[in-house]
Amino acid sequence: MERSFALRGDIFFTPQYDKKTSCPSSWLVVIDGRVEGIYEKLPGRYSGLDKYDYSGRLIIPGLTDLHIHASQYQFRGLWMDEELLDWLNNHTFPQEAMYCDPSYAEKAYRIFVDDMLKSPTTRSCIFATIHKDSSLLLCRQLEESGLISYVGKVSMDRNSPDILIEDTAEAIKSEEEYIKQVRSSFSRVYPIVTPRFIPSCSDRLSMALGELAVKYDIPLQSHLSENPGELDWVSELMPSSSSYADAYDKLGLWGRVRTIMAHCVYSYGREEELLENSNIYIAHCPDSNTNLSSGMMGARYYLERGCNIALATDVAGGASLSMFRAICDAVRISKLRWRHVDQDLKPLDFTSAFYMASKAGGSFFGSAGSFEPGCDADILVLDDSRLPTMLDGLTVAERVERYIYLNPDGSVLHKAVQGEWLF
Ligand code: GUN
Ligand code: FE
């Protein structure tokens, strides 16, 4: 049977944000790309399956990056001393404009996809640029990689340089063509409607995009309450709205379909709408929030209230596409926030940050990011023996934590998506 096997090793996953499961020296059984179960001894009925013995290695679920800009990967690690709006105008927009040339896009996206393939990420929700043909080239490369992705052609028709803007009618038309082409051409890459943020989209464009998402029943992604300068600008643009979230709601973009809102740093205590609409996923981007001096997000508040909150890199606001790094950064920021801002909100611990990077993000795609029966078998095999220590008797959970903290670049020994081995 294709995509069916039994895999032995030290297994770890987090079925809830406050619950971790460790299965030392156990068998993970995968049938038809889905997790069947975990067993200390392999039951006789599975004896005919292909077997992979990774005794002594760690086995964890593949991770989801819920918000990343593929078109910003070339300038990762550069120009980190400006805040969001200057960073966008001075660097990001001119860089994204280069993707009007499909041959540039082809080469740049190749670098991105090659690195994404090697990383701990199995699924991601991606911003491309306004350019339809270049965005389709990215979709093609991702499809061939075996990774599973939502890719958005970015929509922008105002407050941006002429080189990175579309006429409103053209933006609506090309978005609809893009949706149809992605749907008919790919099986692992899906379209996602992508209004960049309120300052970049006229009311007419925003409203049309909301209608397209509903018409084709596809999800939507954007940015919300990231940086103080952005918040001021949005309230100038939409003076009748009571909050940034309310502005999206007035434009028909609030949670009518499954929706990712990146950042939400300034939503805490203001945008209760986030707590109320179960279609909204918060993408917490700790590295980006630090680099662009955006702020310290109160992630645990949303976790404890049952919101969908997951982790993301937001490259190139974040410098690294490693979700291992995002896990560590989320814990670190939450501790600084607890110490310096609000001692009533406890920091994240490793388990809750791992949960956000695995099962919470995976749930945007259905059931991925966990090893409970029925979940898609997205698997990472890690070799922690290459990080010597005199300590012995570490638990599986401690070894996973240590591996992730000591491997910010995210090296992975083997990787499978829906039971298909990519390497
Ligand atoms: N808000 C609007 N566009 C962007 C972007 O490209 N990156 C980040 N971090 N925030 C944004
Ligand atoms: Fe972003």
Coordinates of C-alpha atoms and ligand atoms in Angstrom, one line a residue:
M1 CA 0.0 0.0 0.0
E2 CA 1.3 3.4 -0.9
R3 CA 2.0 5.9 1.9
S4 CA 1.6 3.1 4.5
F5 CA 4.4 2.1 6.9
A6 CA 5.5 1.6 10.5
L7 CA 8.2 3.9 11.9
R8 CA 10.0 3.3 15.2
G9 CA 11.6 5.9 17.4
D10 CA 11.1 8.3 20.3
I11 CA 7.8 10.0 19.5
F12 CA 6.6 13.4 20.8
F13 CA 3.5 15.5 20.1
T14 CA 1.1 17.9 21.8
P15 CA -2.6 17.1 21.6
Q16 CA -3.5 20.2 23.6
Y17 CA -1.7 23.5 24.4
D18 CA -1.2 22.2 28.0
K19 CA -0.7 18.5 27.2
K20 CA 2.3 16.8 25.7
T21 CA 2.5 13.1 24.8
S22 CA 5.8 11.2 24.8
C23 CA 6.1 7.6 23.5
P24 CA 9.7 6.3 23.9
S25 CA 10.8 3.6 21.6
S26 CA 7.4 3.1 20.0
W27 CA 5.9 2.4 16.6
L28 CA 4.0 5.1 14.7
V29 CA 1.7 3.3 12.2
V30 CA 0.7 5.2 9.1
I31 CA -2.0 3.8 6.7
D32 CA -2.8 5.6 3.5
G33 CA -1.0 8.8 4.6
R34 CA -2.8 9.0 7.9
V35 CA -1.8 8.1 11.5
E36 CA -3.4 4.8 12.5
G37 CA -1.9 4.6 16.0
I38 CA 1.2 4.4 18.2
Y39 CA 2.2 1.1 19.8
E40 CA 5.0 0.0 22.1
K41 CA 5.0 -3.4 20.3
L42 CA 4.0 -3.5 16.6
P43 CA 0.7 -5.5 16.5
G44 CA 0.8 -8.6 14.3
R45 CA -1.8 -7.2 11.8
Y46 CA 0.8 -4.6 10.7
S47 CA 3.6 -7.1 10.2
G48 CA 3.3 -6.8 6.4
L49 CA 4.0 -3.0 6.4
D50 CA 7.3 -1.4 5.3
K51 CA 9.3 -0.7 8.5
Y52 CA 11.7 2.2 9.2
D53 CA 13.7 1.7 12.4
Y54 CA 14.9 5.1 13.7
S55 CA 15.6 3.8 17.2
G56 CA 17.3 6.6 19.3
R57 CA 16.0 9.3 17.0
L58 CA 13.2 11.8 17.7
I59 CA 10.0 11.7 15.8
I60 CA 7.7 14.8 15.9
P61 CA 4.9 16.2 13.7
G62 CA 5.7 18.5 10.7
L63 CA 5.2 22.2 11.6
T64 CA 3.0 24.9 10.0
D65 CA 4.2 28.4 9.2
L66 CA 0.9 30.3 9.2
H67 CA 2.3 33.5 7.7
I68 CA 5.3 34.0 5.4
H69 CA 6.2 36.3 2.5
A70 CA 8.1 34.1 -0.1
S71 CA 8.7 37.3 -2.1
Q72 CA 10.8 38.8 0.8
Y73 CA 13.1 35.8 1.3
Q74 CA 15.9 37.3 -0.8
F75 CA 16.4 40.2 1.7
R76 CA 16.0 38.1 4.9
G77 CA 18.5 39.3 7.5
L78 CA 18.8 42.8 6.0
W79 CA 17.4 46.3 7.0
M80 CA 16.1 45.4 10.4
D81 CA 16.5 48.9 12.0
E82 CA 13.3 50.5 10.7
E83 CA 9.7 50.2 11.9
L84 CA 7.0 48.6 9.8
L85 CA 5.8 51.5 7.5
D86 CA 9.3 52.8 6.7
W87 CA 10.6 49.3 6.2
L88 CA 7.7 48.6 3.8
N89 CA 8.3 51.8 1.8
N90 CA 12.1 51.9 1.7
H91 CA 12.8 48.2 1.2
T92 CA 9.9 45.8 0.9
F93 CA 7.9 47.4 -1.8
P94 CA 10.9 48.1 -4.1
Q95 CA 12.0 44.5 -3.6
E96 CA 8.6 43.0 -4.3
A97 CA 8.4 45.1 -7.5
M98 CA 11.2 43.0 -8.9
Y99 CA 8.8 40.1 -9.2
C100 CA 7.2 41.8 -12.2
D101 CA 9.9 39.9 -14.1
P102 CA 9.0 36.2 -14.2
S103 CA 12.5 35.1 -14.8
Y104 CA 13.7 36.9 -11.7
A105 CA 10.8 35.4 -9.8
E106 CA 11.6 31.9 -11.0
K107 CA 15.2 32.1 -9.7
A108 CA 14.3 33.8 -6.4
Y109 CA 11.4 31.4 -5.6
R110 CA 13.7 28.5 -6.3
I111 CA 16.0 29.6 -3.5
F112 CA 13.0 30.0 -1.2
V113 CA 11.4 26.6 -2.1
D114 CA 14.7 24.7 -1.8
D115 CA 15.2 26.1 1.7
M116 CA 11.6 25.6 2.7
L117 CA 11.9 21.9 1.7
K118 CA 14.9 21.4 4.0
S119 CA 13.2 23.2 6.9
P120 CA 10.9 21.8 9.7
T121 CA 7.9 23.3 7.9
T122 CA 5.5 20.9 6.1
R123 CA 2.7 23.4 5.5
S124 CA 2.5 27.1 5.1
C125 CA 0.3 30.1 4.2
I126 CA 2.3 32.3 1.8
F127 CA 2.1 35.8 0.4
A128 CA 3.6 36.1 -3.1
T129 CA 3.3 39.6 -4.8
I130 CA 0.7 41.4 -7.0
H131 CA 2.1 39.7 -10.1
K132 CA -0.1 36.8 -11.2
D133 CA 2.3 35.0 -13.5
S134 CA 5.1 35.1 -11.0
S135 CA 2.8 33.9 -8.2
L136 CA 1.8 31.0 -10.4
L137 CA 5.5 30.1 -10.9
L138 CA 5.8 29.9 -7.1
C139 CA 2.8 27.7 -6.9
R140 CA 4.3 25.3 -9.5
Q141 CA 7.6 25.0 -7.6
L142 CA 5.8 24.4 -4.3
E143 CA 3.6 21.7 -5.9
E144 CA 6.7 19.9 -7.2
S145 CA 8.4 20.1 -3.8
G146 CA 5.7 17.9 -2.1
L147 CA 5.0 20.6 0.5
I148 CA 1.4 21.7 1.1
S149 CA 0.7 25.4 0.8
Y150 CA -1.8 28.1 0.5
V151 CA -0.4 30.8 -1.8
G152 CA -1.9 34.3 -2.2
K153 CA -1.4 36.7 -5.1
V154 CA -1.2 39.9 -3.1
S155 CA -3.9 42.5 -3.7
M156 CA -2.9 46.3 -3.5
D157 CA -4.4 49.3 -5.3
R158 CA -3.4 52.3 -3.2
N159 CA -0.8 54.0 -1.0
S160 CA 2.0 52.1 -2.6
P161 CA 4.6 53.1 -5.2
D162 CA 3.4 53.0 -8.8
I163 CA 5.7 50.0 -9.5
L164 CA 3.7 47.9 -7.0
I165 CA 0.1 48.8 -7.6
E166 CA -2.7 47.5 -9.7
D167 CA -5.7 49.4 -11.1
T168 CA -8.7 48.4 -9.0
A169 CA -10.7 46.7 -11.8
E170 CA -7.5 44.9 -12.9
A171 CA -6.7 43.7 -9.4
I172 CA -10.2 42.2 -9.0
K173 CA -10.1 40.5 -12.4
S174 CA -6.6 39.1 -12.0
E175 CA -7.4 37.8 -8.6
E176 CA -10.3 35.8 -10.0
E177 CA -8.2 34.5 -12.8
Y178 CA -5.5 33.5 -10.3
I179 CA -8.0 31.6 -8.1
K180 CA -9.3 29.6 -11.1
Q181 CA -5.9 28.8 -12.4
V182 CA -4.5 27.6 -9.1
R183 CA -7.6 25.5 -8.5
S184 CA -7.4 23.8 -11.9
S185 CA -3.6 23.3 -12.0
F186 CA -2.5 22.1 -8.6
S187 CA -3.4 19.5 -6.0
R188 CA -1.1 20.5 -3.0
V189 CA -1.2 24.2 -3.5
Y190 CA -4.5 26.1 -2.8
P191 CA -5.4 29.8 -3.5
I192 CA -6.0 32.2 -0.6
V193 CA -7.4 35.7 -1.0
T194 CA -4.8 38.2 0.1
P195 CA -5.6 41.8 0.7
R196 CA -2.2 43.1 2.0
F197 CA -3.7 45.3 4.7
I198 CA -6.2 48.1 4.9
P199 CA -3.8 50.9 3.9
S200 CA -3.0 49.1 0.6
C201 CA -6.5 48.3 -0.5
S202 CA -9.3 50.7 -1.5
D203 CA -12.8 50.0 0.0
R204 CA -13.9 48.8 -3.4
L205 CA -11.1 46.3 -3.8
S206 CA -11.5 45.0 -0.2
M207 CA -15.2 44.5 -0.7
A208 CA -14.8 42.7 -4.0
L209 CA -12.1 40.4 -2.5
G210 CA -14.4 39.4 0.4
E211 CA -17.1 38.5 -2.2
L212 CA -14.6 36.4 -4.2
A213 CA -13.6 34.5 -1.1
V214 CA -17.2 33.7 -0.4
K215 CA -18.0 32.9 -4.0
Y216 CA -15.2 30.4 -4.4
D217 CA -15.3 29.3 -0.7
I218 CA -11.6 29.8 -0.2
P219 CA -9.8 31.3 2.8
L220 CA -8.4 34.8 3.2
Q221 CA -5.2 36.2 4.8
S222 CA -4.1 39.7 5.8
H223 CA -2.4 41.7 8.6
L224 CA -4.0 43.1 11.7
S225 CA -2.9 45.4 14.6
E226 CA 0.8 44.9 14.1
N227 CA 2.5 48.3 14.8
P228 CA 1.4 51.6 16.4
G229 CA 2.1 53.7 13.2
E230 CA -0.1 51.3 11.2
L231 CA -2.9 51.5 13.7
D232 CA -3.0 55.4 13.6
W233 CA -3.1 55.2 9.8
V234 CA -6.0 52.8 9.7
S235 CA -8.0 54.9 12.1
E236 CA -7.4 57.9 9.8
L237 CA -8.5 55.9 6.7
M238 CA -11.6 54.4 8.4
P239 CA -12.6 57.0 11.0
S240 CA -16.1 55.5 11.5
S241 CA -14.6 52.1 12.7
S242 CA -14.2 51.4 16.4
S243 CA -11.1 49.2 15.8
Y244 CA -8.9 47.8 13.1
A245 CA -10.9 44.5 13.3
D246 CA -14.1 46.5 13.0
A247 CA -12.7 48.2 9.9
Y248 CA -12.2 44.8 8.3
D249 CA -15.7 43.8 9.3
K250 CA -17.2 46.9 7.7
L251 CA -15.4 46.0 4.5
G252 CA -16.8 42.5 4.5
L253 CA -13.4 40.9 5.3
W254 CA -14.1 39.7 8.8
G255 CA -14.3 35.9 9.2
R256 CA -16.9 35.1 6.5
V257 CA -14.4 32.4 5.4
R258 CA -11.5 30.9 7.3
T259 CA -9.2 33.9 7.8
I260 CA -5.6 34.4 9.0
M261 CA -4.8 37.7 10.6
A262 CA -1.1 38.1 11.1
H263 CA 0.2 39.7 14.3
C264 CA -2.7 41.0 16.4
V265 CA -0.2 42.6 18.8
Y266 CA -2.4 45.5 19.7
S267 CA -5.7 43.5 19.8
Y268 CA -5.3 42.5 23.4
G269 CA -8.1 44.2 25.4
R270 CA -9.4 46.0 22.3
E271 CA -10.5 43.6 19.7
E272 CA -12.8 41.2 21.4
E273 CA -14.0 40.2 17.9
L274 CA -11.0 38.0 17.8
L275 CA -12.3 35.9 20.6
E276 CA -15.8 35.7 19.2
N277 CA -15.2 34.5 15.6
S278 CA -14.0 31.0 15.3
N279 CA -13.1 31.5 11.6
I280 CA -10.3 33.8 12.6
Y281 CA -6.8 32.4 13.0
I282 CA -4.2 34.6 14.7
A283 CA -0.7 34.2 13.3
H284 CA 1.8 35.2 16.0
C285 CA 5.1 36.2 14.5
P286 CA 7.6 36.8 17.4
D287 CA 10.8 37.3 15.4
S288 CA 9.1 39.9 13.1
N289 CA 7.5 41.7 16.1
T290 CA 11.0 42.1 17.6
N291 CA 12.8 43.1 14.4
L292 CA 10.3 45.7 13.4
S293 CA 9.9 47.0 17.0
S294 CA 6.2 46.1 16.7
G295 CA 5.6 44.9 20.3
M296 CA 5.1 41.9 22.6
M297 CA 2.0 39.9 21.9
G298 CA 0.0 38.3 24.8
A299 CA -0.3 34.9 23.2
R300 CA -1.4 32.9 26.2
Y301 CA -4.5 35.1 26.6
Y302 CA -5.9 33.8 23.3
L303 CA -4.8 30.2 23.9
E304 CA -6.6 30.0 27.2
R305 CA -9.8 31.4 25.7
G306 CA -9.9 28.7 23.0
C307 CA -9.0 31.0 20.0
N308 CA -7.2 29.7 17.0
I309 CA -3.7 31.1 17.5
A310 CA -0.6 29.6 15.8
L311 CA 2.9 30.5 15.0
A312 CA 4.6 32.0 12.0
T313 CA 7.9 33.5 10.8
D314 CA 6.6 36.4 8.7
V315 CA 9.8 36.4 6.7
A316 CA 11.4 38.9 6.0
G317 CA 10.0 40.7 9.0
G318 CA 11.3 37.6 10.6
A319 CA 14.9 36.8 9.5
S320 CA 14.6 33.0 9.5
L321 CA 12.2 30.6 8.0
S322 CA 12.8 28.0 10.7
M323 CA 9.8 27.3 12.8
F324 CA 12.1 26.0 15.5
R325 CA 13.3 29.5 15.9
A326 CA 9.7 30.8 16.0
I327 CA 8.9 28.3 18.9
C328 CA 11.9 29.6 21.0
D329 CA 11.2 33.3 20.2
A330 CA 7.5 32.9 21.2
V331 CA 8.5 31.6 24.6
R332 CA 11.2 34.3 25.0
I333 CA 8.9 37.2 24.1
S334 CA 6.2 36.0 26.3
K335 CA 8.6 35.9 29.3
L336 CA 9.7 39.5 28.7
R337 CA 6.1 40.6 28.3
W338 CA 5.2 38.9 31.6
R339 CA 8.2 40.5 33.4
H340 CA 7.9 44.0 31.9
V341 CA 4.2 44.5 30.9
D342 CA 1.7 42.4 32.7
Q343 CA 2.4 39.8 35.5
D344 CA -1.2 38.7 35.4
L345 CA -0.7 37.0 32.0
K346 CA 1.6 34.0 32.4
P347 CA 4.3 33.4 29.8
L348 CA 4.1 30.5 27.3
D349 CA 6.0 27.3 28.1
F350 CA 7.7 25.0 25.6
T351 CA 4.6 22.8 25.3
S352 CA 2.2 25.6 24.4
A353 CA 4.6 27.1 21.8
F354 CA 5.2 23.7 20.3
Y355 CA 1.4 23.2 20.1
M356 CA 1.0 26.5 18.3
A357 CA 3.6 25.5 15.7
S358 CA 2.2 22.0 15.2
K359 CA -1.4 21.1 15.9
A360 CA -2.8 24.7 16.1
G361 CA -1.4 25.7 12.7
G362 CA -2.1 22.3 11.2
S363 CA -5.7 22.7 12.0
F364 CA -6.0 25.4 9.4
F365 CA -5.5 22.6 6.9
G366 CA -7.8 20.1 8.5
S367 CA -6.1 17.7 10.9
A368 CA -2.4 17.9 10.7
G369 CA 0.4 18.6 13.2
S370 CA -0.4 15.9 15.6
F371 CA -0.1 12.1 15.9
E372 CA -3.6 11.4 17.1
P373 CA -5.4 8.7 15.0
G374 CA -6.8 10.1 11.8
C375 CA -4.3 13.0 11.5
D376 CA -2.4 13.5 8.3
A377 CA 1.0 11.9 8.7
D378 CA 3.3 14.9 8.5
I379 CA 6.5 13.6 10.1
L380 CA 10.0 15.0 11.0
V381 CA 12.8 12.7 12.1
L382 CA 15.5 14.5 14.2
D383 CA 19.0 13.3 15.2
D384 CA 19.9 14.7 18.6
S385 CA 22.9 12.5 19.0
R386 CA 25.0 15.1 17.1
L387 CA 24.6 17.5 20.0
P388 CA 26.7 15.8 22.7
T389 CA 26.0 16.2 26.4
M390 CA 27.2 14.5 29.6
L391 CA 23.6 14.3 30.7
D392 CA 21.9 11.0 30.4
G393 CA 18.4 9.9 31.2
L394 CA 16.8 13.0 29.5
T395 CA 13.1 12.4 28.8
V396 CA 11.9 12.5 25.2
A397 CA 10.2 15.9 25.8
E398 CA 13.4 17.3 27.2
R399 CA 15.4 16.0 24.2
V400 CA 12.9 17.6 21.8
E401 CA 13.1 21.0 23.7
R402 CA 16.9 20.8 23.6
Y403 CA 17.1 19.9 20.0
I404 CA 14.8 22.8 19.0
Y405 CA 16.6 25.4 21.2
L406 CA 20.0 24.2 19.9
N407 CA 19.0 24.1 16.3
P408 CA 17.6 27.5 15.5
D409 CA 18.3 26.9 11.8
G410 CA 16.0 23.9 11.8
S411 CA 18.0 20.9 10.5
V412 CA 15.9 17.8 9.9
L413 CA 17.0 14.3 9.1
H414 CA 13.9 13.0 7.3
K415 CA 10.6 14.6 6.4
A416 CA 7.2 13.2 5.3
V417 CA 4.0 15.0 4.2
Q418 CA 0.8 12.9 4.3
G419 CA 2.9 9.8 4.5
E420 CA 5.0 10.6 1.5
W421 CA 8.8 10.9 2.2
L422 CA 10.3 14.1 0.8
F423 CA 13.8 13.1 2.0
Ligands
GUN1 N1 1.8 44.8 6.7 C1 1.6 45.0 5.4 N2 2.5 44.4 4.6 C2 3.3 43.8 5.4 C3 4.5 43.0 5.2 O1 4.9 42.7 4.1 N3 5.1 42.5 6.4 C4 4.6 42.8 7.6 N4 5.3 42.3 8.7 N5 3.6 43.6 7.8 C5 2.9 44.0 6.8
FE2 FE 3.5 39.7 7.1

